[in-house]
Coordinates of C-alpha atoms in Angstrom, one line a residue:
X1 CA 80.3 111.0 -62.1
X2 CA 79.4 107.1 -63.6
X3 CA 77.3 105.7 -62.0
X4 CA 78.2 102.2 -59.6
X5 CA 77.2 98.9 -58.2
X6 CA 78.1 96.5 -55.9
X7 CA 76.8 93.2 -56.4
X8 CA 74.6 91.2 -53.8
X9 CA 74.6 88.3 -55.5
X10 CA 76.5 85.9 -58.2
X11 CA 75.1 86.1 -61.1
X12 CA 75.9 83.9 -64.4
X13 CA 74.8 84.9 -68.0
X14 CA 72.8 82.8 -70.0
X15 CA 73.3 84.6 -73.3
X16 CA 75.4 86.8 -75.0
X17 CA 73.9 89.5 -74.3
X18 CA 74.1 88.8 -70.1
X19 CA 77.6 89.2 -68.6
X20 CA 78.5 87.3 -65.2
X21 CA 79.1 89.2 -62.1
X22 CA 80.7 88.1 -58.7
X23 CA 79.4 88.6 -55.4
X24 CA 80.9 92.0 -53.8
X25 CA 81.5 92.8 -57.2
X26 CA 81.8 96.9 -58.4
X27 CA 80.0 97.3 -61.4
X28 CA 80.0 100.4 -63.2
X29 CA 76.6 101.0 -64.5
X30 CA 75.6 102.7 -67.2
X31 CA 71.9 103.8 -66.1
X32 CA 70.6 103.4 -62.8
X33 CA 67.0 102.8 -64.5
X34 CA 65.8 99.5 -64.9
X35 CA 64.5 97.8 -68.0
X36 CA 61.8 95.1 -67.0
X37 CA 63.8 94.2 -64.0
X38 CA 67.5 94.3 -65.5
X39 CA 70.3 96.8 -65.4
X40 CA 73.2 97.1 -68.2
X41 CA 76.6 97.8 -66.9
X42 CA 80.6 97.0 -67.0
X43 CA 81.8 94.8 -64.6
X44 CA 85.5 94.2 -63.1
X45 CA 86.5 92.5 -66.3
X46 CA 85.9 95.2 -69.0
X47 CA 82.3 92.9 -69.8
X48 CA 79.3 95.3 -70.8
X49 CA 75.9 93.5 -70.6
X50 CA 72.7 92.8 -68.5
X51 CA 72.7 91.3 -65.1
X52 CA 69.4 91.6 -62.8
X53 CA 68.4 94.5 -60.9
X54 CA 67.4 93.1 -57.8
X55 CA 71.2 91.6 -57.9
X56 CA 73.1 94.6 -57.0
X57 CA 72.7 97.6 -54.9
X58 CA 73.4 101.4 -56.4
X59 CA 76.2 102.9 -55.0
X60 CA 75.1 106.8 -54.0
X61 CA 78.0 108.7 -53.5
X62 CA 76.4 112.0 -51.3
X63 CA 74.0 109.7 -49.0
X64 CA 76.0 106.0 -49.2
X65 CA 74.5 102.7 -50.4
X66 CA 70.9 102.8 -51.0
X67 CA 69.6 99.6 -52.2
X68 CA 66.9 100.3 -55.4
X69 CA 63.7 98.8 -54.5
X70 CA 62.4 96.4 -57.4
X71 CA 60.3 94.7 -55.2
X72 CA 57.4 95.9 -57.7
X73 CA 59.0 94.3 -60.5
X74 CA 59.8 90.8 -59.0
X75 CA 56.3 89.7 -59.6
X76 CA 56.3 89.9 -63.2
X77 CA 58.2 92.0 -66.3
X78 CA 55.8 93.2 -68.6
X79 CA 56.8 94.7 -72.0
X80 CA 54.9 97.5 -72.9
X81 CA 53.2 100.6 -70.9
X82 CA 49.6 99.3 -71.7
X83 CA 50.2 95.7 -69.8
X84 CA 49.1 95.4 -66.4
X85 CA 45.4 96.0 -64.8
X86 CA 42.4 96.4 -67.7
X87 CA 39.7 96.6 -65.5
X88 CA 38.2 100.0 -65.6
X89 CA 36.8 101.2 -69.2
X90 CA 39.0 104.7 -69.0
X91 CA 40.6 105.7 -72.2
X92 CA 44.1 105.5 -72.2
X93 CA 46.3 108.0 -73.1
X94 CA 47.9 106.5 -76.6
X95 CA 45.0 106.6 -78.7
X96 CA 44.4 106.2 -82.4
X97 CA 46.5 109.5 -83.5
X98 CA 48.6 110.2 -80.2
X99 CA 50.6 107.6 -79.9
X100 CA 54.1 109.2 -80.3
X101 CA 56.0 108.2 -83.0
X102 CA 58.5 110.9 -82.6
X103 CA 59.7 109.1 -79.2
X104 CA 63.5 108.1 -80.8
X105 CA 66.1 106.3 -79.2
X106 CA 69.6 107.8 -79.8
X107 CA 71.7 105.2 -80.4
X108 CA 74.8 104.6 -77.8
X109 CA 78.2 102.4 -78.1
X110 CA 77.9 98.6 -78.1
X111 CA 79.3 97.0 -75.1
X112 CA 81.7 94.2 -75.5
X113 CA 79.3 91.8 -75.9
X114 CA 77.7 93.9 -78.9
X115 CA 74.3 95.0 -76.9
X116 CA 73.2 98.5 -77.2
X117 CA 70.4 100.5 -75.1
X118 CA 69.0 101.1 -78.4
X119 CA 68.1 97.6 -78.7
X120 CA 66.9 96.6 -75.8
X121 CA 64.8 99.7 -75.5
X122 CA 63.6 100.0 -78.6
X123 CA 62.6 96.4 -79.6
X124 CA 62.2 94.6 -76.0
X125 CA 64.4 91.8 -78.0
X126 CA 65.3 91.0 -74.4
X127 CA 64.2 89.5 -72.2
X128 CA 61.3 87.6 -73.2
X129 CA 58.0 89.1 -71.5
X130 CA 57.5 86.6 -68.4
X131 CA 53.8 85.1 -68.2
X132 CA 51.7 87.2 -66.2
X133 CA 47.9 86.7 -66.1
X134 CA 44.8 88.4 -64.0
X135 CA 43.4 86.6 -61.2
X136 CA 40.6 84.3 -62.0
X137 CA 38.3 82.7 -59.6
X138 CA 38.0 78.9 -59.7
X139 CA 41.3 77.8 -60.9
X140 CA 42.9 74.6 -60.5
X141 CA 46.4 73.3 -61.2
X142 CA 46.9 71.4 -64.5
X143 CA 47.8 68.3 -63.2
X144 CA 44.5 66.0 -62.5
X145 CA 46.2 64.7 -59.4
X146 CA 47.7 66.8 -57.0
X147 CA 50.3 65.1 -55.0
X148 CA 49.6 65.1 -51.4
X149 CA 53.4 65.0 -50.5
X150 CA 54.8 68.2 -50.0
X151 CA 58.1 67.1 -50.6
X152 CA 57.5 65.2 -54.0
X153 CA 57.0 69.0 -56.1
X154 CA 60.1 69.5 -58.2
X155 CA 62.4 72.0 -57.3
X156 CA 62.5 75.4 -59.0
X157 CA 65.3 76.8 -60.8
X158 CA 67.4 79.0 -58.4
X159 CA 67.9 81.4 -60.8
X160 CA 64.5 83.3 -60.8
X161 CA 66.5 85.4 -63.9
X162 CA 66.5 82.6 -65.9
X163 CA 64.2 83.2 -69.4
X164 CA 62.9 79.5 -68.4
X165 CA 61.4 81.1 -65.2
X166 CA 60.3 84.7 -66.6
X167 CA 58.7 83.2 -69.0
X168 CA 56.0 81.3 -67.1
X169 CA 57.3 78.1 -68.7
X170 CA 58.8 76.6 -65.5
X171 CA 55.1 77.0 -63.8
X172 CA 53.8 75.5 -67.2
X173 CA 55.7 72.6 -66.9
X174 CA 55.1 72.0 -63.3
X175 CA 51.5 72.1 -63.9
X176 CA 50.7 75.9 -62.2
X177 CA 49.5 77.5 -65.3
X178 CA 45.5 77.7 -64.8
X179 CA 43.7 76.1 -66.9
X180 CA 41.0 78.6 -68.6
X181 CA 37.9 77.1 -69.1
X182 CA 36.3 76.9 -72.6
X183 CA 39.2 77.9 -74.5
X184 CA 38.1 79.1 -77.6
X185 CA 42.0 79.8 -79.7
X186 CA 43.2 76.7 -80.5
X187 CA 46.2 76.0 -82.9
X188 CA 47.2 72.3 -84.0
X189 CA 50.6 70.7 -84.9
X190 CA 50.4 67.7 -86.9
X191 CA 53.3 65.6 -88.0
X192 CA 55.1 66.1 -91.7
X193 CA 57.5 64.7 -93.6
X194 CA 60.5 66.5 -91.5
X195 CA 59.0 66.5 -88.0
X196 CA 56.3 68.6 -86.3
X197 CA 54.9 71.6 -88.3
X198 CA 52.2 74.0 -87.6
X199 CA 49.3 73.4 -89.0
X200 CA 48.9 75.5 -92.3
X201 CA 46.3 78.4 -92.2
X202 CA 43.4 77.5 -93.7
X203 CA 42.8 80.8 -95.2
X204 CA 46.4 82.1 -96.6
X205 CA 47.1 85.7 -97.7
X206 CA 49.2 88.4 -98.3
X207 CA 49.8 92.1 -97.5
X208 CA 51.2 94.5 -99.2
X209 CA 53.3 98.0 -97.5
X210 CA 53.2 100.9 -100.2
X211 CA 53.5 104.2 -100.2
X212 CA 55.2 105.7 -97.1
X213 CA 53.7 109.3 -97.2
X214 CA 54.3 111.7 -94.4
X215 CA 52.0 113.2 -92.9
X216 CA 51.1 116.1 -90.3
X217 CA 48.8 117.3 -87.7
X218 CA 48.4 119.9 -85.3
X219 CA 49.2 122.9 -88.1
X220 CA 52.2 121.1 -88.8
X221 CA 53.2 120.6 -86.0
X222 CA 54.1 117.4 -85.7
X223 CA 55.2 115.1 -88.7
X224 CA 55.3 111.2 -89.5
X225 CA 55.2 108.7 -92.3
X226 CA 52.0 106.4 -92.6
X227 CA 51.8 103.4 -95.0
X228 CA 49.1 102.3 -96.8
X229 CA 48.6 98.4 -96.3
X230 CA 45.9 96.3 -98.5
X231 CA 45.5 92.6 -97.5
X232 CA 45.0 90.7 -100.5
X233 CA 42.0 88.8 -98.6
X234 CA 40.3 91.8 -98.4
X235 CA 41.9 93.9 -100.7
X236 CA 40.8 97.0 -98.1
X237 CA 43.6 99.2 -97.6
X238 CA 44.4 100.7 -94.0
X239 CA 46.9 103.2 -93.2
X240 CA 49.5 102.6 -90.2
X241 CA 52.4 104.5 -88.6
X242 CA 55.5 103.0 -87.3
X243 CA 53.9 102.8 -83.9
X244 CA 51.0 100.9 -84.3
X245 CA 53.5 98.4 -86.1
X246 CA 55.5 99.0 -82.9
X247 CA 52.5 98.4 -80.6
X248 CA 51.4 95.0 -82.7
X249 CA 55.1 94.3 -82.2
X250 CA 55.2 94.2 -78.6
X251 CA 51.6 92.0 -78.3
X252 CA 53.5 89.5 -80.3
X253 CA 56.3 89.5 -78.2
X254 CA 54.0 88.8 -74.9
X255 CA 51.8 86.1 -76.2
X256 CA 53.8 83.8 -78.4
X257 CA 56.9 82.8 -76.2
X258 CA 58.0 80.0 -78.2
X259 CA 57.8 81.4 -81.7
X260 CA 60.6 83.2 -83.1
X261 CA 59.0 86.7 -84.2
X262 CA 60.3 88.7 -86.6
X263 CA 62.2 92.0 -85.2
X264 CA 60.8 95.2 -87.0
X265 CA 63.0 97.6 -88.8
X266 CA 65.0 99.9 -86.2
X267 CA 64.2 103.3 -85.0
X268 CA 66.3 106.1 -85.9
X269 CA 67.2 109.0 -83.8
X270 CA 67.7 111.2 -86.7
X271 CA 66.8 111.6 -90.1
X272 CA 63.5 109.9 -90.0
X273 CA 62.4 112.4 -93.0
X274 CA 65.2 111.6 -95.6
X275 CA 63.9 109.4 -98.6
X276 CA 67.1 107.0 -97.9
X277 CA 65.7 106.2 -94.6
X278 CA 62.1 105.9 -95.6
X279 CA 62.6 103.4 -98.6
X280 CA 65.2 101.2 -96.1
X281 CA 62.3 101.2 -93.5
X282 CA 59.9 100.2 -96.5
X283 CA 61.9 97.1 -98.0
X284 CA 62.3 96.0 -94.1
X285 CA 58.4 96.7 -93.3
X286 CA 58.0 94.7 -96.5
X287 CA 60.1 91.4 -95.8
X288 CA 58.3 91.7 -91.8
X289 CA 54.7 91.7 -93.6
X290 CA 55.9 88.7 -95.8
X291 CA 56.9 86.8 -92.9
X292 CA 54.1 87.6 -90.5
X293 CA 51.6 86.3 -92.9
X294 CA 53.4 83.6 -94.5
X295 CA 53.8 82.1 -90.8
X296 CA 50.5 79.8 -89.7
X297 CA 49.8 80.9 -86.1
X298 CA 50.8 84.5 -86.6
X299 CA 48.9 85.4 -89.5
X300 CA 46.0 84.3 -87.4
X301 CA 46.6 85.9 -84.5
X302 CA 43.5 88.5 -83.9
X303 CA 45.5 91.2 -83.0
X304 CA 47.5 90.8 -86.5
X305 CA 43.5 90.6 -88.2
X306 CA 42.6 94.0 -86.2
X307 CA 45.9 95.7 -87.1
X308 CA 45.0 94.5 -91.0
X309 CA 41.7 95.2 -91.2
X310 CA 40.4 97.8 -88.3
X311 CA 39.7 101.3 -90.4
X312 CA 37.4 103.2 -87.5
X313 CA 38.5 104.8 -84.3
X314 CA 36.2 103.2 -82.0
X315 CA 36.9 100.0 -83.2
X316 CA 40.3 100.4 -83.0
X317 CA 40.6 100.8 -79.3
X318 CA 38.2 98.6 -78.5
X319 CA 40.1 95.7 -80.3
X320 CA 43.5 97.2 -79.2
X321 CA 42.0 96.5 -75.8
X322 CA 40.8 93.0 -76.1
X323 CA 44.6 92.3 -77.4
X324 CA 45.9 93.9 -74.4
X325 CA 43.8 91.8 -72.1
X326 CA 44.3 89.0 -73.6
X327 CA 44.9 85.9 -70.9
X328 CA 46.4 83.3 -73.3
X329 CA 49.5 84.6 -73.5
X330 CA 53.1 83.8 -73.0
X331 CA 52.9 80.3 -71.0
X332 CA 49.2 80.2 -70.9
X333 CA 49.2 80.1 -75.1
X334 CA 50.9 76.7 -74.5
X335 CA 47.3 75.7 -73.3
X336 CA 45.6 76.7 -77.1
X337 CA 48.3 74.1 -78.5
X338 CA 46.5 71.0 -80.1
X339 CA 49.3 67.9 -80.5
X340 CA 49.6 65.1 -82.6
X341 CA 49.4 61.8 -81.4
X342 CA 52.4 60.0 -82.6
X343 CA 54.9 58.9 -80.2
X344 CA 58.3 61.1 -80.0
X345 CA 61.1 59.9 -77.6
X346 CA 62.1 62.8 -75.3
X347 CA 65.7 61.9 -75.9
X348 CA 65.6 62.3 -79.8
X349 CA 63.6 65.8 -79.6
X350 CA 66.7 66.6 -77.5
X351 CA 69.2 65.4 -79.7
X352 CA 67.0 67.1 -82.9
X353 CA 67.2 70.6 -80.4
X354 CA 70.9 70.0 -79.9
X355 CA 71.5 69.7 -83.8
X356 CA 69.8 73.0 -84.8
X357 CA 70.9 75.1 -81.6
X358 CA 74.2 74.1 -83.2
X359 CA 73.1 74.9 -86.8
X360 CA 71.5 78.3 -86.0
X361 CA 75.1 79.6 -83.5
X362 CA 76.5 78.7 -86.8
X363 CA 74.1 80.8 -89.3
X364 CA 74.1 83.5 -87.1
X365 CA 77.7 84.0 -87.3
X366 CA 77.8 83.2 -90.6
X367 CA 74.9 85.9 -91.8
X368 CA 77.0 88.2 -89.3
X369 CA 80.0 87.9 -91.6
X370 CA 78.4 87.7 -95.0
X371 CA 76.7 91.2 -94.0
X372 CA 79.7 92.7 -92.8
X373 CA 81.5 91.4 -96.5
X374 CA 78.1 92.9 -98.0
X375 CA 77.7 96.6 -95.8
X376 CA 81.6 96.9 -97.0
X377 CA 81.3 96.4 -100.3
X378 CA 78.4 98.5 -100.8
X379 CA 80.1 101.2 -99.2
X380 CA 83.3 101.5 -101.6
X381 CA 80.4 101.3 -104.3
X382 CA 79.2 104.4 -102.6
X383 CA 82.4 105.9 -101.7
X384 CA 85.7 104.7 -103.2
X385 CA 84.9 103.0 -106.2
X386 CA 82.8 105.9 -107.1
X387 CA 86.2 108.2 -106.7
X388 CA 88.4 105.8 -108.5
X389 CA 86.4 105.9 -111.7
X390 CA 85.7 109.3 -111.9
X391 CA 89.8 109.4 -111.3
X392 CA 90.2 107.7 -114.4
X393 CA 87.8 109.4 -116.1
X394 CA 89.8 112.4 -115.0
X395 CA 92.8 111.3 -116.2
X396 CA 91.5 110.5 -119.5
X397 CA 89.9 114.1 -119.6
X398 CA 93.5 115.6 -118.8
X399 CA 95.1 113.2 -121.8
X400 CA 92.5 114.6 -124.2
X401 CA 93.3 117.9 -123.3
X402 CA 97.2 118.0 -123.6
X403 CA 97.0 116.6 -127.2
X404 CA 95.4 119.5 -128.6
X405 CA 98.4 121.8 -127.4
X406 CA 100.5 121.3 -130.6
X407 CA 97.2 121.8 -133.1
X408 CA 99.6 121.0 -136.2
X409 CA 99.7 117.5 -134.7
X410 CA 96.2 117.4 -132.8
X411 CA 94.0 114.8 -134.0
X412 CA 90.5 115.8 -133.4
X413 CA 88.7 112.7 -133.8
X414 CA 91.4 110.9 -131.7
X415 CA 90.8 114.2 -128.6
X416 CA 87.1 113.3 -129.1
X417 CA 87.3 109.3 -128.2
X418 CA 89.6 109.9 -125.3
X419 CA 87.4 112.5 -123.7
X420 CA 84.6 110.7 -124.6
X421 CA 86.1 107.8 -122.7
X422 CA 87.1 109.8 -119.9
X423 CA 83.4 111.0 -119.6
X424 CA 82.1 107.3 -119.5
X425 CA 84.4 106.3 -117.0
X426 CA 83.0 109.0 -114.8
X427 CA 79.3 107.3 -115.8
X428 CA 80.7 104.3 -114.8
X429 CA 81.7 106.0 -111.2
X430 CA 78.1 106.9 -110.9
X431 CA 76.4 103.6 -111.9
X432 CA 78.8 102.1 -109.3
X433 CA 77.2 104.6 -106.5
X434 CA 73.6 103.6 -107.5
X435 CA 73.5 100.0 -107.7
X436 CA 74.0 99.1 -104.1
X437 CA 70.0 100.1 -104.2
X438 CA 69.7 97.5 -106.6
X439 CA 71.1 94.6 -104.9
X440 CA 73.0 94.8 -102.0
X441 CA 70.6 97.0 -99.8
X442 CA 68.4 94.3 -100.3
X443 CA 70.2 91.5 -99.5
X444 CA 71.1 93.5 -96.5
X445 CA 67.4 94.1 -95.5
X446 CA 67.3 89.6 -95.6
X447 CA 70.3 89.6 -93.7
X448 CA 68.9 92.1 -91.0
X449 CA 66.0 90.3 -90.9
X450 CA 67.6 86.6 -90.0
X451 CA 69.9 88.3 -87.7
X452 CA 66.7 89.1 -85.9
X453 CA 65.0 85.9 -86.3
X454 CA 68.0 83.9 -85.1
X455 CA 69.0 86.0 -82.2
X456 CA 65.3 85.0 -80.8
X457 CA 66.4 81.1 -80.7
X458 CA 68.6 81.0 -78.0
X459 CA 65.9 81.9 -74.9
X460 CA 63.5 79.6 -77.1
X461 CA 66.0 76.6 -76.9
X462 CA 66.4 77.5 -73.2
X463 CA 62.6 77.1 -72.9
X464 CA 63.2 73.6 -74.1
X465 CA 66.3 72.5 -72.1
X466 CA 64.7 74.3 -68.9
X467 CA 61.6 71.6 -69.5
X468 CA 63.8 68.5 -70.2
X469 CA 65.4 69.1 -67.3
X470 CA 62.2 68.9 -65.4
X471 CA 61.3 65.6 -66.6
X472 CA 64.9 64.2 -65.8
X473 CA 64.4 65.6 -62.1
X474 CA 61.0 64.7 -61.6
X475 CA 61.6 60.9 -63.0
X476 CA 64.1 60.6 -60.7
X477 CA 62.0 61.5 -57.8
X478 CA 59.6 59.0 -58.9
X479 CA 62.1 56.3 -59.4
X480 CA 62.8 56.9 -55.3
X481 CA 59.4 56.9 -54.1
X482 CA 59.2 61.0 -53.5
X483 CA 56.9 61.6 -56.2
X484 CA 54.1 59.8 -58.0
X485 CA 54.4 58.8 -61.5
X486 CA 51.3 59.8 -62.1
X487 CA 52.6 63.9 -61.3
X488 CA 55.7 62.6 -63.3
X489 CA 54.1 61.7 -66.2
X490 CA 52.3 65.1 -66.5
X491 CA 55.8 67.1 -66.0
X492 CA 56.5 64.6 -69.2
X493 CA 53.2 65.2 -71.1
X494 CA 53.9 69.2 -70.8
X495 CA 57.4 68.8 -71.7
X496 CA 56.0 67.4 -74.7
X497 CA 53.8 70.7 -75.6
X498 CA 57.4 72.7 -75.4
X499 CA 59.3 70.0 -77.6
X500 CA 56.2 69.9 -80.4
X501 CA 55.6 73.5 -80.5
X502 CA 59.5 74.6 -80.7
X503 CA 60.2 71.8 -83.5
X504 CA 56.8 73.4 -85.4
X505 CA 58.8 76.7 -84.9
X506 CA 62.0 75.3 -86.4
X507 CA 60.4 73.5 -89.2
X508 CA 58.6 76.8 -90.3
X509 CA 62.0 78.2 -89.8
X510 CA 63.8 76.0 -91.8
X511 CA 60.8 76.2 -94.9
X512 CA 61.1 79.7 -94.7
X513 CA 64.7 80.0 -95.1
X514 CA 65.1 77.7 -97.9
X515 CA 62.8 80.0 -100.0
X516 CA 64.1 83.5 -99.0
X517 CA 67.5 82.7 -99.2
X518 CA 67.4 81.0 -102.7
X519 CA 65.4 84.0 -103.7
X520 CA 67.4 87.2 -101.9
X521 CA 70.5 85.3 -103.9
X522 CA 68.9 84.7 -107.6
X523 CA 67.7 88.1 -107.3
X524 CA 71.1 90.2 -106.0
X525 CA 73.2 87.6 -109.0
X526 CA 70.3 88.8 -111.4
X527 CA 71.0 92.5 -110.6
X528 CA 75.0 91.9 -110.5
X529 CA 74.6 90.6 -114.2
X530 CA 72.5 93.3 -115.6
X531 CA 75.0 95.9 -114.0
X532 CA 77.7 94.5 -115.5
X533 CA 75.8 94.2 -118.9
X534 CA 74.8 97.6 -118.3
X535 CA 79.0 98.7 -117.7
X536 CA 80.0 96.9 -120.8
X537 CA 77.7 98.0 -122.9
X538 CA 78.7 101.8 -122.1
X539 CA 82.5 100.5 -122.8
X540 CA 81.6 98.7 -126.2
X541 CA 80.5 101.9 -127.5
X542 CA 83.2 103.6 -125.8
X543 CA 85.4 101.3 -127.5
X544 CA 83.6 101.8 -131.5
X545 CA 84.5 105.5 -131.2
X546 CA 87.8 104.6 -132.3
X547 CA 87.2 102.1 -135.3
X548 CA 86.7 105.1 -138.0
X549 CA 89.7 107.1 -136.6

């Protein structure tokens, strides 16, 4: 019997991958397990999508409505099974070699709105880890003068759902992040030519992913691929599975809340062990390597440096641990930020915001088409274009063979070029099939990976919009005496940490495009020409069989 809900509470979707639901509401749902705090179900209107747990109450059908408890959750949604409390010196259970990377994720229907439990399962693409940190003794509000009117704090977003609020970024702006004495990360923005920009790494390099080997354990019991990975810094390889990828993925995700990182390759339910899977999951690992350490906070991240460069056991858990315990993350990484100090006008950072959130919605459906056009095309190369030329080569075959059925009038050398051109038609069937690996899985794998990287702006953007409307709110209070400026122009001054570090984020963006794009192109027309060549040449000579006849 499916599963239902009734709702508690209005709800309204920030994204597309949210759906709105109605007070009193029946929503069908499609698990009654939570995912950090949110439930994915259809509501009244055919809509399939996300709404909040605490929202709705799960209809039991034996025993009546019981309301799910998620009390435990409405403190905080963490992203992976290691967050939480570090402090005991116990080993975990997922250590170096026991991590599972057999734990697949069968893939079920999109919704509607084009959200599968794969996805948000698999790569916690949503929502954004909210910023949770560990008590500390002896902390004080950021704002260096605490107003003593109760009624002069700025309101909090009612919405508690909202990715502005889970992601600690409200508290930021209001000045409730703690401040962490001696702060030893640090990462600067200074101004370029375009804008904000992050600071370059001083120390650039790159990585290479080779050789995807599988390997086993246990007698063969269990199986899984590792892949040799040798930073060029060090030039020191290290071997990795998918899940320690997997497990650097999800740190990412929790500390850096305003920087749009790059999704890694999908899981497969199936067919992990076929070379067709492998070499996809290579040329993906590949472009996410190139992107991690071309970008200048990421590739300094020490989590990134231990997943590069760890090779012992020990040393591995111990710095898997500091990652895990990490304080400086999500809202608190704001805090590591180091600003220019030119003078930006709030209003044209929001205007600047406005321009690419409508530039990105645009790329992102556009890259969405373009790889539909692309996934289609490689699959008639595959499928139909393949059948159409051995066809004709067929055809050709059969023509050969009917002229030598009156031999008194059979012309040998003319039987021999029309079979021979039957047989390179077939050829040409076949080199059709195998180029797609040539160009067009590749520019797939770019397409995949801006899909990802653009599907991460919208919640980023919010972070921004969330913060501007804080300063608007809290100027206004000051303007009618119910708060000081002095509180006001702090809400302003934080505001101005989210606007420099999300126009850093789209510059880097913007730089990276421009490159991987021209080169993804040059490369797939570079492969389309020497296929072409390749076709012609096999019809020129198909074609001087029948000078001499």
């Amino acid at each position: 019997m499916a599963l239902k809900a009734r709702a508690l509470y209005s709800f309204q979707g920030e994204n597309k991958e949210e759906i709105d639901i109605l007070e009193n509401e029946e929503l069908r749902l499609l698990s009654d397990v939570s995912l950090d705090g949110w439930l994915q179900g259809t509501n009244s209107r055919g809509q399939t999508g996300l709404f909040p747990a605490s929202y709705v109450e799960v209809l039991r059908p034996r025993s009546g409505s019981v309301q799910v408890d998620y009390s435990s959750q409405s403190q905080g949604y963490t992203d992976s099974p290691h967050q939480g409390s570090y402090d005991d010196d116990e080993e975990d259970d997922d250590d170096w070699d026991d991590w599972d990377d057999g734990q697949t994720v069968v893939e079920e229907p999109s919704g509607s709105n084009g959200v599968s439990r794969s996805q948000l399962q698999h790569h916690h693409n949503y929502p954004r880890p909210e910023y949770t940190h560990r008590p500390r003794p002896a902390l004080e509000r950021q704002d260096s003068i605490a107003s003593g009117k109760r009624g002069s704090v700025v309101g909090r977003n009612l919405n508690r759902f909202s990715s502005f609020v889970r992601s600690g970024v409200e508290a930021f702006v209001l000045g409730d992040v703690p401040q962490f004495g001696g702060v030893s990360e640090n990462h600067a923005i200074e101004m370029g030519s375009k804008g904000p920009q992050w600071k370059a790494n001083p120390h650039p390099f790159n990585c290479s992913v080779e050789e995807p080997t599988k390997q086993t354990k246990f007698k063969g019991i269990k199986s899984y691929i590792s892949y040799r990975l040798t930073p060029d810094h060090s030039n020191s390889p290290v071997y990795r599975r998918y899940k320690h990828f997997d497990w650097l993925y999800n740190r990412l995700l929790h500390k850096f809340t305003v920087i749009s990182v790059p999704h890694l390759p999908e899981k497969q339910a199936t067919g992990r062990f076929e070379e067709d899977f492998i070499q996809k999951r290579k040329r993906r690992l590949v472009l996410w390597m190139d992107h991690m350490t071309s970008h200048p906070v990421l590739s300094q991240y020490d989590g990134f440096q231990h997943f590069l460069g760890c090779q012992d056991e020990k040393q591995w858990k111990a710095g898997k641990r500091r990652a895990e315990r990490d304080e400086l993350v999500g809202a608190s990484f704001l805090l590591t930020l180091q600003l220019p100090t030119e003078h930006q006008d709030l209003q044209d950072v929001e205007e600047r915001v406005d321009v690419f959130k409508a530039f990105s919605k645009k790329m992102d459906e556009s890259v969405l088409q373009l790889s539909s056009v692309v996934s289609e095309l490689a699959r008639k190369h595959l499928g139909g274009f393949r059948k159409e030329f051995q066809r004709l080569g067929s055809a050709f075959q059969g023509l050969s063979h009917s002229f030598q059925l009156d031999p008194p009038y059979s012309s040998e050398p003319l039987v021999g070029a029309i079979s021979h051109t039957g047989r390179t038609y077939e050829a040409v069937g076949e080199m059709f099939a195998e180029q797609p690996k040539n160009d067009q899985f590749r520019f797939l794998d770019t397409l995949s990976l801006y899909q990802g990287l653009l599907s991460n702006f919208p919640d980023i953007i919010h972070l921004q919009k969330g913060a501007f409307a804080k300063v608007k709110e809290s100027q206004r209070m000051s303007d009618e005496g119910r708060m000081e400026q002095d509180e006001a122009d702090g809400i302003r001054k934080r505001c101005r940490v989210v606007g420099f570090s999300l126009q850093a984020e789209i510059n880097h963006f913007h730089q990276r495009r421009l490159q991987d794009f021209k080169h993804a192109i040059q490369h797939y027309l570079k492969e389309q020409i020497l296929f072409y060549q390749r076709v012609s040449q096999e019809l020129e000579k198909t074609l001087r069989s029948y000078d001499d006849l």
